[in-house]
Amino acid sequence: MESLPDVPRVVQLPDGTYTYTNQLPGPPQHSGPQVVHQHVHQAPPDRTVQRIALGSGVGAGAVAAGVYFGPLLVGVLTAMAANLALLALIAAVCAWGVVTVVRSVGGTDGKRAANTLRRGRR
């Protein structure tokens, strides 16, 4: 007659939990120093827009264009805003200079012209 394989029994461990006899921990086996391989990575970039685009059926070329041109567009808009702010500052300084010169040089006619110019800007 064939021998049957050992049937695992259920036993209660000292901490009160139950386990099978074939799952009991054996004695620790040390075959030398343990080598731990640790891989350190940077956090992956946020790819939410790409996932949404690919999920909606947009091709990989459109996603690549969005990845490339997105930051480029932000940089261009920032540069344009900085240029416009600088031009506005230059225009304000020039207007202030013109009003100051007209007031100091022109006497009563100059003051009247400066007041007219000031009213026109309001």
Tab-separated table of C-alpha atoms in Angstrom:
chain	number	residue	atom	x	y	z
A	1	MET	CA	0.000	0.000	0.000
A	2	GLU	CA	1.192	3.481	-0.851
A	3	SER	CA	2.195	5.804	1.948
A	4	LEU	CA	0.121	8.931	2.244
A	5	PRO	CA	1.810	12.319	2.542
A	6	ASP	CA	1.915	13.903	5.952
A	7	VAL	CA	-1.233	15.873	6.616
A	8	PRO	CA	-0.427	19.130	8.401
A	9	ARG	CA	-2.048	19.541	11.770
A	10	VAL	CA	-3.300	22.737	13.376
A	11	VAL	CA	-1.396	23.771	16.492
A	12	GLN	CA	-1.694	26.727	18.860
A	13	LEU	CA	1.421	28.861	19.235
A	14	PRO	CA	2.494	30.364	22.582
A	15	ASP	CA	1.138	33.789	21.533
A	16	GLY	CA	-2.336	32.293	21.111
A	17	THR	CA	-2.489	32.177	17.306
A	18	TYR	CA	-3.132	29.015	15.309
A	19	THR	CA	-1.050	27.720	12.438
A	20	TYR	CA	-0.380	24.544	10.440
A	21	THR	CA	2.561	22.386	11.418
A	22	ASN	CA	4.113	22.663	7.961
A	23	GLN	CA	4.199	26.469	8.301
A	24	LEU	CA	6.026	26.645	11.595
A	25	PRO	CA	9.165	28.740	11.458
A	26	GLY	CA	12.309	26.677	11.538
A	27	PRO	CA	15.577	27.604	13.125
A	28	PRO	CA	17.234	30.599	11.432
A	29	GLN	CA	19.747	29.547	8.832
A	30	HIS	CA	22.755	31.831	8.497
A	31	SER	CA	24.930	31.116	5.533
A	32	GLY	CA	27.057	34.225	5.843
A	33	PRO	CA	26.555	37.958	5.846
A	34	GLN	CA	23.253	39.153	4.445
A	35	VAL	CA	23.546	41.519	1.483
A	36	VAL	CA	20.878	44.184	1.246
A	37	HIS	CA	20.369	45.783	-2.154
A	38	GLN	CA	18.819	49.187	-1.716
A	39	HIS	CA	17.748	51.229	-4.714
A	40	VAL	CA	17.231	54.933	-4.137
A	41	HIS	CA	15.253	56.764	-6.780
A	42	GLN	CA	13.928	60.241	-7.222
A	43	ALA	CA	10.194	60.646	-7.105
A	44	PRO	CA	8.692	60.042	-10.526
A	45	PRO	CA	7.362	63.103	-12.332
A	46	ASP	CA	3.663	63.782	-12.157
A	47	ARG	CA	2.169	62.219	-15.255
A	48	THR	CA	-1.496	62.942	-14.604
A	49	VAL	CA	-1.985	64.912	-17.824
A	50	GLN	CA	-0.282	62.234	-19.889
A	51	ARG	CA	-2.426	59.490	-18.323
A	52	ILE	CA	-5.611	61.448	-18.989
A	53	ALA	CA	-4.536	62.150	-22.564
A	54	LEU	CA	-3.631	58.535	-23.275
A	55	GLY	CA	-6.833	57.347	-21.611
A	56	SER	CA	-8.918	59.541	-23.889
A	57	GLY	CA	-7.352	58.096	-27.025
A	58	VAL	CA	-4.815	60.820	-27.799
A	59	GLY	CA	-1.699	59.415	-29.425
A	60	ALA	CA	1.781	59.311	-27.980
A	61	GLY	CA	2.922	62.116	-30.304
A	62	ALA	CA	0.387	64.511	-28.819
A	63	VAL	CA	1.441	63.527	-25.312
A	64	ALA	CA	5.105	64.087	-26.184
A	65	ALA	CA	4.247	67.472	-27.684
A	66	GLY	CA	2.382	68.416	-24.517
A	67	VAL	CA	5.309	67.359	-22.368
A	68	TYR	CA	7.717	69.390	-24.505
A	69	PHE	CA	5.645	72.467	-25.326
A	70	GLY	CA	3.849	72.799	-21.955
A	71	PRO	CA	6.830	74.132	-19.991
A	72	LEU	CA	7.986	76.030	-23.083
A	73	LEU	CA	4.645	77.845	-23.241
A	74	VAL	CA	4.837	78.740	-19.548
A	75	GLY	CA	8.320	80.177	-20.071
A	76	VAL	CA	7.241	82.236	-23.085
A	77	LEU	CA	4.207	83.669	-21.280
A	78	THR	CA	6.336	84.560	-18.262
A	79	ALA	CA	8.871	86.349	-20.459
A	80	MET	CA	6.093	88.260	-22.230
A	81	ALA	CA	4.579	89.337	-18.909
A	82	ALA	CA	7.976	90.518	-17.665
A	83	ASN	CA	8.529	92.523	-20.863
A	84	LEU	CA	5.099	94.143	-20.627
A	85	ALA	CA	5.699	95.042	-16.977
A	86	LEU	CA	9.026	96.646	-17.882
A	87	LEU	CA	7.426	98.619	-20.727
A	88	ALA	CA	4.661	99.830	-18.390
A	89	LEU	CA	7.268	100.973	-15.868
A	90	ILE	CA	9.226	102.825	-18.574
A	91	ALA	CA	6.019	104.513	-19.832
A	92	ALA	CA	5.105	105.634	-16.294
A	93	VAL	CA	8.599	107.060	-15.679
A	94	CYS	CA	8.553	108.899	-19.025
A	95	ALA	CA	5.116	110.400	-18.334
A	96	TRP	CA	6.244	111.511	-14.881
A	97	GLY	CA	9.364	113.079	-16.411
A	98	VAL	CA	7.380	114.936	-19.091
A	99	VAL	CA	4.942	116.347	-16.520
A	100	THR	CA	7.786	117.433	-14.242
A	101	VAL	CA	9.681	119.155	-17.056
A	102	VAL	CA	6.565	120.933	-18.353
A	103	ARG	CA	5.729	122.190	-14.856
A	104	SER	CA	9.223	123.466	-14.129
A	105	VAL	CA	9.887	125.117	-17.506
A	106	GLY	CA	6.558	126.456	-18.632
A	107	GLY	CA	5.366	128.904	-15.924
A	108	THR	CA	1.584	129.329	-15.803
A	109	ASP	CA	1.048	127.901	-19.282
A	110	GLY	CA	3.126	124.865	-18.338
A	111	LYS	CA	1.133	124.288	-15.140
A	112	ARG	CA	-2.105	124.539	-17.081
A	113	ALA	CA	-0.801	122.067	-19.684
A	114	ALA	CA	0.335	119.692	-16.931
A	115	ASN	CA	-3.112	119.853	-15.302
A	116	THR	CA	-4.745	119.142	-18.661
A	117	LEU	CA	-2.419	116.205	-19.209
A	118	ARG	CA	-3.120	114.867	-15.708
A	119	ARG	CA	-6.912	115.097	-16.257
A	120	GLY	CA	-6.565	113.288	-19.568
A	121	ARG	CA	-4.927	110.282	-17.859
A	122	ARG	CA	-7.751	109.896	-15.306
